């Protein structure tokens, strides 16, 4: 497939990037669907490729809009889909997208299973990222495949494309051994807390203290407002009113010492005490007074921990990010005898399988045969 062929599709990448953000046109798309139903026409007969992308990203499924796809998820899906399209345009010869002609001006209607498979293989072995930086991690390839598969499954389900071309994608699941080590136990967390306490560094101390004792996600931490730190009128103390994935809220209790760490953080940043601050103010800020972004917080935590170059942790090769402390919450909870379903709910996981991934190495060690050995036959050596 040459660029001269692909450019004849409806999809002009520059225009679509801007068009996708115009969510004010969603009601117009809904009206088009209503009119098609009224007139007995196929639902998406007058939709363009860009219309289908927008509907996939922003479709209202719930009466309460807060239960629909979260903004961060929309942006992630949008980014991956636009990159997919842009790379098909730019590297069509290398990918061997051998389409003879464009069907009804639609790129999506013109693709077949082999094109998705070839793109996936090219992405993993010959894409610019691979050439410049080396292979994608298995987790990244799994995420990219999941987004593309979800989109083309949707197109087929609603009848916009006739063939289930998503079935051409290869399975990109992550094996246990492919996952990076994120197992941080209580001893390592205490070592880090002691180091930053001794350095009189209340910022990093509070970040680690809050993330470990709450198990909240990086993004959840970054989006916290003063109003989200609430007094617990039933059990006393404070809790965080956390907005998680899928716009689902959960209440996360805070230990008294953790509340003290939050107050120390705000004092070190020169922020107003919680009782005097505006409710919409960020609970945690950078040194410029702005909310953290997830990427900035991750970079900041990694940089500060790397700076402790004399510190000896259990795994010297582990890259410690905010997400690692979420794993630490799960591990420390399990070591303290907490039921796995309670850990799942505390983390805001939808499936127990996700929580099991956090704890699989703990379970593996707990269930090892060595723990059942008696002294018989090996006496003095165990």
CSV table of C-alpha atoms in Angstrom, one decimal:
chain,number,residue,atom,x,y,z
A,1,UNK,CA,0.0,0.0,0.0
A,2,UNK,CA,1.4,3.4,-1.0
A,3,UNK,CA,0.9,6.7,0.7
A,4,UNK,CA,-1.0,7.9,-2.5
A,5,UNK,CA,-3.6,5.2,-1.8
A,6,UNK,CA,-3.9,5.6,1.9
A,7,UNK,CA,-4.3,9.4,1.7
A,8,UNK,CA,-7.5,8.9,-0.3
A,9,UNK,CA,-9.2,7.7,2.9
A,10,UNK,CA,-11.3,10.0,5.1
A,11,UNK,CA,-8.5,9.9,7.7
A,12,UNK,CA,-6.4,13.1,7.7
A,13,UNK,CA,-4.3,12.7,10.8
A,14,UNK,CA,-3.8,16.4,11.5
A,15,UNK,CA,-7.5,17.2,11.3
A,16,UNK,CA,-8.5,14.3,13.4
A,17,UNK,CA,-6.3,15.1,16.3
A,18,UNK,CA,-8.2,18.4,16.6
A,19,UNK,CA,-11.6,16.9,15.8
A,20,UNK,CA,-11.5,14.3,18.5
A,21,UNK,CA,-11.3,16.9,21.2
A,22,UNK,CA,-14.5,18.6,20.1
A,23,UNK,CA,-16.7,16.6,22.4
A,24,UNK,CA,-19.5,19.1,21.9
A,25,UNK,CA,-20.4,17.3,18.7
A,26,UNK,CA,-21.2,14.0,20.6
A,27,UNK,CA,-24.9,15.0,20.8
A,28,UNK,CA,-24.9,15.4,17.0
A,29,UNK,CA,-23.6,11.9,16.6
A,30,UNK,CA,-26.3,10.6,18.9
A,31,UNK,CA,-28.9,12.4,16.8
A,32,UNK,CA,-27.6,10.8,13.7
A,33,UNK,CA,-28.0,7.4,15.3
A,34,UNK,CA,-31.5,8.2,16.4
A,35,UNK,CA,-32.4,9.3,12.9
A,36,UNK,CA,-31.0,6.2,11.4
A,37,UNK,CA,-33.0,4.1,13.8
A,38,UNK,CA,-36.1,6.1,13.0
A,39,UNK,CA,-35.7,5.7,9.3
A,40,UNK,CA,-34.8,2.0,9.5
A,41,UNK,CA,-31.2,2.6,8.3
A,42,UNK,CA,-28.0,0.9,9.5
A,43,UNK,CA,-26.9,2.7,12.7
A,44,UNK,CA,-23.6,4.0,11.6
A,45,UNK,CA,-24.2,4.3,7.8
A,46,UNK,CA,-23.3,8.0,7.6
A,47,UNK,CA,-20.4,8.0,10.1
A,48,UNK,CA,-16.9,8.7,9.0
A,49,UNK,CA,-13.7,7.0,10.4
A,50,UNK,CA,-13.1,10.0,12.7
A,51,UNK,CA,-16.8,9.9,13.9
A,52,UNK,CA,-16.3,6.2,14.8
A,53,UNK,CA,-13.2,7.0,16.8
A,54,UNK,CA,-14.9,9.8,18.6
A,55,UNK,CA,-18.0,7.6,19.4
A,56,UNK,CA,-15.7,4.8,20.6
A,57,UNK,CA,-13.9,7.2,23.0
A,58,UNK,CA,-16.9,9.2,24.3
A,59,UNK,CA,-20.0,7.1,23.9
A,60,UNK,CA,-22.4,7.6,26.8
A,61,UNK,CA,-23.2,4.2,28.3
A,62,UNK,CA,-24.3,5.1,31.8
A,63,UNK,CA,-27.1,7.4,32.9
A,64,UNK,CA,-24.7,8.8,35.5
A,65,UNK,CA,-21.9,10.2,33.3
A,66,UNK,CA,-19.4,9.8,36.1
A,67,UNK,CA,-19.5,6.0,35.5
A,68,UNK,CA,-18.4,6.3,31.9
A,69,UNK,CA,-14.8,6.0,30.8
A,70,UNK,CA,-12.4,8.1,32.8
A,71,UNK,CA,-10.6,11.1,31.2
A,72,UNK,CA,-7.2,9.5,31.6
A,73,UNK,CA,-8.4,6.3,29.9
A,74,UNK,CA,-9.9,8.3,27.0
A,75,UNK,CA,-6.6,10.1,26.5
A,76,UNK,CA,-4.6,6.8,26.7
A,77,UNK,CA,-6.9,5.2,24.1
A,78,UNK,CA,-6.8,8.3,21.9
A,79,UNK,CA,-3.0,8.4,22.0
A,80,UNK,CA,-2.6,4.8,21.1
A,81,UNK,CA,-5.1,4.9,18.2
A,82,UNK,CA,-3.7,8.1,16.7
A,83,UNK,CA,-0.2,6.6,16.9
A,84,UNK,CA,-1.5,3.4,15.2
A,85,UNK,CA,-3.1,5.4,12.3
A,86,UNK,CA,-0.1,7.8,12.0
A,87,UNK,CA,2.3,4.9,11.7
A,88,UNK,CA,0.1,3.1,9.1
A,89,UNK,CA,0.3,6.3,7.1
A,90,UNK,CA,4.0,6.9,7.5
A,91,UNK,CA,5.4,3.3,7.4
A,92,UNK,CA,2.8,1.6,5.1
A,93,UNK,CA,5.5,0.2,2.8
A,94,UNK,CA,7.6,-1.2,5.7
A,95,UNK,CA,4.5,-2.7,7.4
A,96,UNK,CA,3.3,-4.0,4.0
A,97,UNK,CA,-0.2,-2.7,4.2
A,98,UNK,CA,-1.1,-4.1,0.8
A,99,UNK,CA,-4.6,-2.6,0.3
A,100,UNK,CA,-5.5,-2.3,-3.4
A,101,UNK,CA,-8.1,0.4,-2.9
A,102,UNK,CA,-10.0,2.3,-0.2
A,103,UNK,CA,-13.5,1.1,0.5
A,104,UNK,CA,-16.1,3.9,0.7
A,105,UNK,CA,-13.3,6.4,1.6
A,106,UNK,CA,-12.7,4.5,4.9
A,107,UNK,CA,-9.3,3.4,6.1
A,108,UNK,CA,-10.9,1.1,8.7
A,109,UNK,CA,-13.2,-0.6,6.2
A,110,UNK,CA,-10.2,-1.2,3.9
A,111,UNK,CA,-8.0,-3.0,6.5
A,112,UNK,CA,-8.0,-6.8,6.9
A,113,UNK,CA,-6.7,-9.2,9.5
A,114,UNK,CA,-3.2,-9.5,8.0
A,115,UNK,CA,-2.7,-5.7,8.2
A,116,UNK,CA,-3.3,-5.6,12.0
A,117,UNK,CA,-1.0,-8.6,12.4
A,118,UNK,CA,1.7,-7.1,10.3
A,119,UNK,CA,1.5,-3.8,12.1
A,120,UNK,CA,1.7,-5.6,15.5
A,121,UNK,CA,4.8,-7.5,14.3
A,122,UNK,CA,6.4,-4.4,12.9
A,123,UNK,CA,5.7,-2.5,16.1
A,124,UNK,CA,7.5,-5.2,18.1
A,125,UNK,CA,10.5,-5.7,15.9
A,126,UNK,CA,11.2,-2.8,13.4
A,127,UNK,CA,9.4,0.3,14.6
A,128,UNK,CA,11.3,3.5,15.3
A,129,UNK,CA,11.1,3.0,19.0
A,130,UNK,CA,12.8,-0.5,18.7
A,131,UNK,CA,15.5,0.9,16.5
A,132,UNK,CA,16.3,3.9,18.8
A,133,UNK,CA,15.6,2.5,22.2
A,134,UNK,CA,15.3,-1.2,21.9
A,135,UNK,CA,12.2,-3.5,22.2
A,136,UNK,CA,9.0,-2.4,24.0
A,137,UNK,CA,8.4,-4.2,27.3
A,138,UNK,CA,5.9,-7.0,27.1
A,139,UNK,CA,3.5,-5.0,29.3
A,140,UNK,CA,3.6,-2.1,26.8
A,141,UNK,CA,3.0,-4.4,23.8
A,142,UNK,CA,0.1,-5.9,25.7
A,143,UNK,CA,-1.4,-2.5,26.4
A,144,UNK,CA,-1.1,-1.3,22.8
A,145,UNK,CA,-2.6,-4.6,21.5
A,146,UNK,CA,-5.5,-4.3,24.0
A,147,UNK,CA,-6.4,-0.8,22.7
A,148,UNK,CA,-6.3,-1.7,19.0
A,149,UNK,CA,-8.2,-4.9,19.6
A,150,UNK,CA,-10.9,-3.2,21.7
A,151,UNK,CA,-11.4,-0.6,18.9
A,152,UNK,CA,-11.7,-3.0,16.0
A,153,UNK,CA,-13.9,-5.3,18.1
A,154,UNK,CA,-16.2,-2.3,18.6
A,155,UNK,CA,-16.2,-1.5,14.9
A,156,UNK,CA,-17.2,-5.0,14.0
A,157,UNK,CA,-19.8,-5.3,16.8
A,158,UNK,CA,-21.7,-2.2,15.7
A,159,UNK,CA,-21.5,-3.2,12.0
A,160,UNK,CA,-19.2,-0.5,10.8
A,161,UNK,CA,-16.8,-3.1,9.4
A,162,UNK,CA,-18.0,-6.5,8.2
A,163,UNK,CA,-15.1,-8.8,9.2
A,164,UNK,CA,-13.8,-9.5,12.7
A,165,UNK,CA,-10.3,-8.4,11.7
A,166,UNK,CA,-9.2,-8.0,15.3
A,167,UNK,CA,-8.9,-11.8,15.4
A,168,UNK,CA,-5.8,-11.4,13.3
A,169,UNK,CA,-3.9,-9.9,16.2
A,170,UNK,CA,-1.5,-12.1,18.0
A,171,UNK,CA,-1.8,-12.7,21.8
A,172,UNK,CA,0.4,-10.3,23.7
A,173,UNK,CA,-0.2,-11.4,27.2
A,174,UNK,CA,2.5,-10.8,29.9
A,175,UNK,CA,4.1,-13.8,31.5
A,176,UNK,CA,5.0,-13.8,35.2
A,177,UNK,CA,8.7,-13.7,34.4
A,178,UNK,CA,8.3,-10.7,32.1
A,179,UNK,CA,6.9,-8.5,34.8
A,180,UNK,CA,9.4,-6.1,36.4
A,181,UNK,CA,10.1,-6.8,40.1
A,182,UNK,CA,7.9,-4.4,42.1
A,183,UNK,CA,8.0,-6.4,45.4
A,184,UNK,CA,9.0,-3.9,48.1
A,185,UNK,CA,8.6,-5.3,51.6
A,186,UNK,CA,8.2,-3.5,54.9
A,187,UNK,CA,12.0,-3.5,55.7
A,188,UNK,CA,12.8,-1.7,52.5
A,189,UNK,CA,10.0,0.8,53.0
A,190,UNK,CA,11.2,1.5,56.6
A,191,UNK,CA,14.7,1.9,55.3
A,192,UNK,CA,13.6,4.6,52.8
A,193,UNK,CA,11.4,6.4,55.4
A,194,UNK,CA,14.3,6.5,57.8
A,195,UNK,CA,16.7,7.8,55.2
A,196,UNK,CA,14.4,10.7,54.2
A,197,UNK,CA,13.5,11.4,57.9
A,198,UNK,CA,17.2,11.6,58.8
A,199,UNK,CA,17.8,13.9,55.8
A,200,UNK,CA,14.9,16.1,57.1
A,201,UNK,CA,13.2,15.7,53.8
A,202,UNK,CA,9.5,15.8,54.6
A,203,UNK,CA,8.4,15.9,51.0
A,204,UNK,CA,9.7,12.5,50.0
A,205,UNK,CA,8.9,11.1,53.5
A,206,UNK,CA,5.3,12.1,53.1
A,207,UNK,CA,4.9,10.8,49.6
A,208,UNK,CA,6.3,7.4,50.5
A,209,UNK,CA,4.3,7.3,53.8
A,210,UNK,CA,1.0,8.2,52.1
A,211,UNK,CA,1.5,5.9,49.1
A,212,UNK,CA,2.5,2.9,51.2
A,213,UNK,CA,-0.2,3.2,53.9
A,214,UNK,CA,-3.0,3.9,51.5
A,215,UNK,CA,-2.2,1.9,48.4
A,216,UNK,CA,-3.6,4.6,46.2
A,217,UNK,CA,-2.5,5.0,42.6
A,218,UNK,CA,-0.1,7.5,41.3
A,219,UNK,CA,-2.9,9.5,39.5
A,220,UNK,CA,-5.1,9.3,42.5
A,221,UNK,CA,-2.4,10.9,44.6
A,222,UNK,CA,-1.9,13.6,42.1
A,223,UNK,CA,-5.5,14.6,41.8
A,224,UNK,CA,-6.3,14.8,45.5
A,225,UNK,CA,-7.8,18.1,46.7
A,226,UNK,CA,-8.0,19.5,50.2
A,227,UNK,CA,-11.7,18.7,50.2
A,228,UNK,CA,-10.8,15.0,49.7
A,229,UNK,CA,-9.2,14.8,53.2
A,230,UNK,CA,-12.2,14.3,55.3
A,231,UNK,CA,-13.0,13.9,59.0
A,232,UNK,CA,-14.3,10.4,59.8
A,233,UNK,CA,-17.4,11.2,61.9
A,234,UNK,CA,-18.0,7.5,62.7
A,235,UNK,CA,-14.6,6.0,63.6
A,236,UNK,CA,-12.7,9.2,64.3
A,237,UNK,CA,-9.6,10.5,62.6
A,238,UNK,CA,-9.4,11.2,58.8
A,239,UNK,CA,-9.8,9.4,55.5
A,240,UNK,CA,-9.2,10.2,51.9
A,241,UNK,CA,-12.2,10.3,49.5
A,242,UNK,CA,-10.4,8.9,46.4
A,243,UNK,CA,-11.7,9.0,42.9
A,244,UNK,CA,-10.3,5.9,41.2
A,245,UNK,CA,-10.5,4.1,37.8
A,246,UNK,CA,-13.9,4.1,36.2
A,247,UNK,CA,-14.7,7.2,38.2
A,248,UNK,CA,-15.4,5.0,41.2
A,249,UNK,CA,-14.9,6.4,44.7
A,250,UNK,CA,-13.6,4.7,47.7
A,251,UNK,CA,-12.8,5.8,51.3
A,252,UNK,CA,-9.2,5.2,52.4
A,253,UNK,CA,-8.7,5.6,56.2
A,254,UNK,CA,-5.5,7.4,57.4
A,255,UNK,CA,-3.4,6.6,60.4
A,256,UNK,CA,-2.7,9.5,62.7
A,257,UNK,CA,1.0,9.6,61.8
A,258,UNK,CA,0.1,9.7,58.1
A,259,UNK,CA,-2.0,12.8,58.7
A,260,UNK,CA,0.9,14.3,60.5
A,261,UNK,CA,3.1,13.6,57.4
A,262,UNK,CA,0.6,15.3,55.2
A,263,UNK,CA,0.6,18.4,57.4
A,264,UNK,CA,4.4,18.4,57.4
A,265,UNK,CA,4.4,18.2,53.6
A,266,UNK,CA,2.2,21.2,53.3
A,267,UNK,CA,4.2,23.2,55.9
A,268,UNK,CA,7.5,22.4,54.0
A,269,UNK,CA,5.9,23.6,50.7
A,270,UNK,CA,4.7,26.8,52.4
A,271,UNK,CA,1.0,25.8,51.9
A,272,UNK,CA,-1.8,26.9,54.1
A,273,UNK,CA,-2.8,24.4,56.9
A,274,UNK,CA,-5.6,22.1,55.8
A,275,UNK,CA,-8.1,23.9,58.0
A,276,UNK,CA,-7.4,27.2,56.3
A,277,UNK,CA,-6.9,26.1,52.7
A,278,UNK,CA,-9.5,26.4,49.9
A,279,UNK,CA,-11.3,23.2,49.4
A,280,UNK,CA,-10.4,23.0,45.7
A,281,UNK,CA,-6.7,23.5,46.4
A,282,UNK,CA,-4.4,20.6,45.6
A,283,UNK,CA,-3.6,18.5,48.7
A,284,UNK,CA,0.0,18.0,47.5
A,285,UNK,CA,1.9,20.3,45.2
A,286,UNK,CA,5.2,20.6,43.5
A,287,UNK,CA,7.6,23.4,44.6
A,288,UNK,CA,5.8,25.7,42.1
A,289,UNK,CA,2.5,25.3,43.9
A,290,UNK,CA,0.9,23.2,41.2
A,291,UNK,CA,-0.6,19.7,41.3
A,292,UNK,CA,1.7,16.9,40.5
A,293,UNK,CA,1.2,15.2,37.2
A,294,UNK,CA,1.6,11.4,37.3
A,295,UNK,CA,4.6,11.5,35.0
A,296,UNK,CA,6.3,14.2,37.0
A,297,UNK,CA,5.6,12.5,40.3
A,298,UNK,CA,7.1,9.3,38.9
A,299,UNK,CA,10.2,11.0,37.7
A,300,UNK,CA,10.6,12.9,41.0
A,301,UNK,CA,10.3,9.8,43.1
A,302,UNK,CA,12.8,7.9,41.0
A,303,UNK,CA,15.3,10.8,41.0
A,304,UNK,CA,15.1,11.3,44.8
A,305,UNK,CA,15.6,7.6,45.5
A,306,UNK,CA,18.4,7.2,43.1
A,307,UNK,CA,20.1,10.1,44.8
A,308,UNK,CA,20.4,7.8,47.9
A,309,UNK,CA,23.2,6.0,46.2
A,310,UNK,CA,24.6,4.5,49.5
A,311,UNK,CA,21.3,3.1,50.5
A,312,UNK,CA,21.1,-0.7,50.5
A,313,UNK,CA,17.8,-2.2,49.6
A,314,UNK,CA,16.9,-5.9,49.1
A,315,UNK,CA,16.9,-5.6,45.3
A,316,UNK,CA,19.5,-3.1,44.1
A,317,UNK,CA,18.3,-3.4,40.5
A,318,UNK,CA,14.7,-2.4,41.2
A,319,UNK,CA,13.4,0.9,39.7
A,320,UNK,CA,11.3,2.4,42.4
A,321,UNK,CA,8.3,4.4,41.2
A,322,UNK,CA,5.1,5.5,43.0
A,323,UNK,CA,3.4,2.3,41.8
A,324,UNK,CA,5.9,0.2,43.7
A,325,UNK,CA,4.5,1.5,46.9
A,326,UNK,CA,1.1,0.3,45.9
A,327,UNK,CA,2.6,-3.2,45.6
A,328,UNK,CA,4.2,-2.6,49.0
A,329,UNK,CA,0.7,-1.9,50.5
A,330,UNK,CA,-0.6,-5.2,49.2
A,331,UNK,CA,2.5,-7.2,50.4
A,332,UNK,CA,2.5,-5.6,53.9
A,333,UNK,CA,-1.2,-6.1,54.2
A,334,UNK,CA,-0.8,-9.8,53.3
A,335,UNK,CA,2.1,-10.3,55.7
A,336,UNK,CA,-0.2,-8.8,58.4
A,337,UNK,CA,-2.8,-11.5,57.7
A,338,UNK,CA,-5.3,-9.3,55.8
A,339,UNK,CA,-7.8,-11.3,53.6
A,340,UNK,CA,-7.0,-11.0,49.9
A,341,UNK,CA,-10.5,-9.8,49.1
A,342,UNK,CA,-10.1,-7.0,51.6
A,343,UNK,CA,-6.8,-6.1,49.9
A,344,UNK,CA,-8.5,-6.1,46.5
A,345,UNK,CA,-11.3,-3.8,47.7
A,346,UNK,CA,-8.8,-1.5,49.5
A,347,UNK,CA,-6.7,-1.2,46.3
A,348,UNK,CA,-9.8,-0.5,44.2
A,349,UNK,CA,-9.3,-3.6,42.0
A,350,UNK,CA,-12.2,-4.9,40.0
A,351,UNK,CA,-10.8,-8.4,39.7
A,352,UNK,CA,-9.2,-10.6,42.3
A,353,UNK,CA,-6.8,-11.8,39.6
A,354,UNK,CA,-5.2,-8.3,39.5
A,355,UNK,CA,-4.5,-8.4,43.2
A,356,UNK,CA,-3.1,-11.9,42.9
A,357,UNK,CA,-0.5,-10.6,40.4
A,358,UNK,CA,0.6,-8.1,43.1
A,359,UNK,CA,1.0,-11.0,45.6
A,360,UNK,CA,2.0,-13.9,43.3
A,361,UNK,CA,5.7,-14.0,44.5
A,362,UNK,CA,4.6,-13.8,48.2
A,363,UNK,CA,2.2,-16.8,47.6
A,364,UNK,CA,4.9,-18.7,45.7
A,365,UNK,CA,7.3,-18.4,48.6
A,366,UNK,CA,4.7,-19.1,51.3
A,367,UNK,CA,3.6,-22.4,49.5
A,368,UNK,CA,7.1,-23.6,48.8
A,369,UNK,CA,7.7,-27.2,49.8
A,370,UNK,CA,10.6,-26.3,52.1
A,371,UNK,CA,8.2,-24.9,54.6
A,372,UNK,CA,6.7,-28.4,55.2
A,373,UNK,CA,10.1,-30.1,55.9
A,374,UNK,CA,10.5,-31.7,59.3
A,375,UNK,CA,13.8,-32.4,60.9
A,376,UNK,CA,13.8,-36.1,60.0
A,377,UNK,CA,16.6,-37.0,57.7
A,378,UNK,CA,18.1,-33.5,57.5
A,379,UNK,CA,18.2,-32.6,61.1
A,380,UNK,CA,20.9,-30.2,61.9
A,381,UNK,CA,20.9,-28.4,58.6
A,382,UNK,CA,17.4,-26.9,58.7
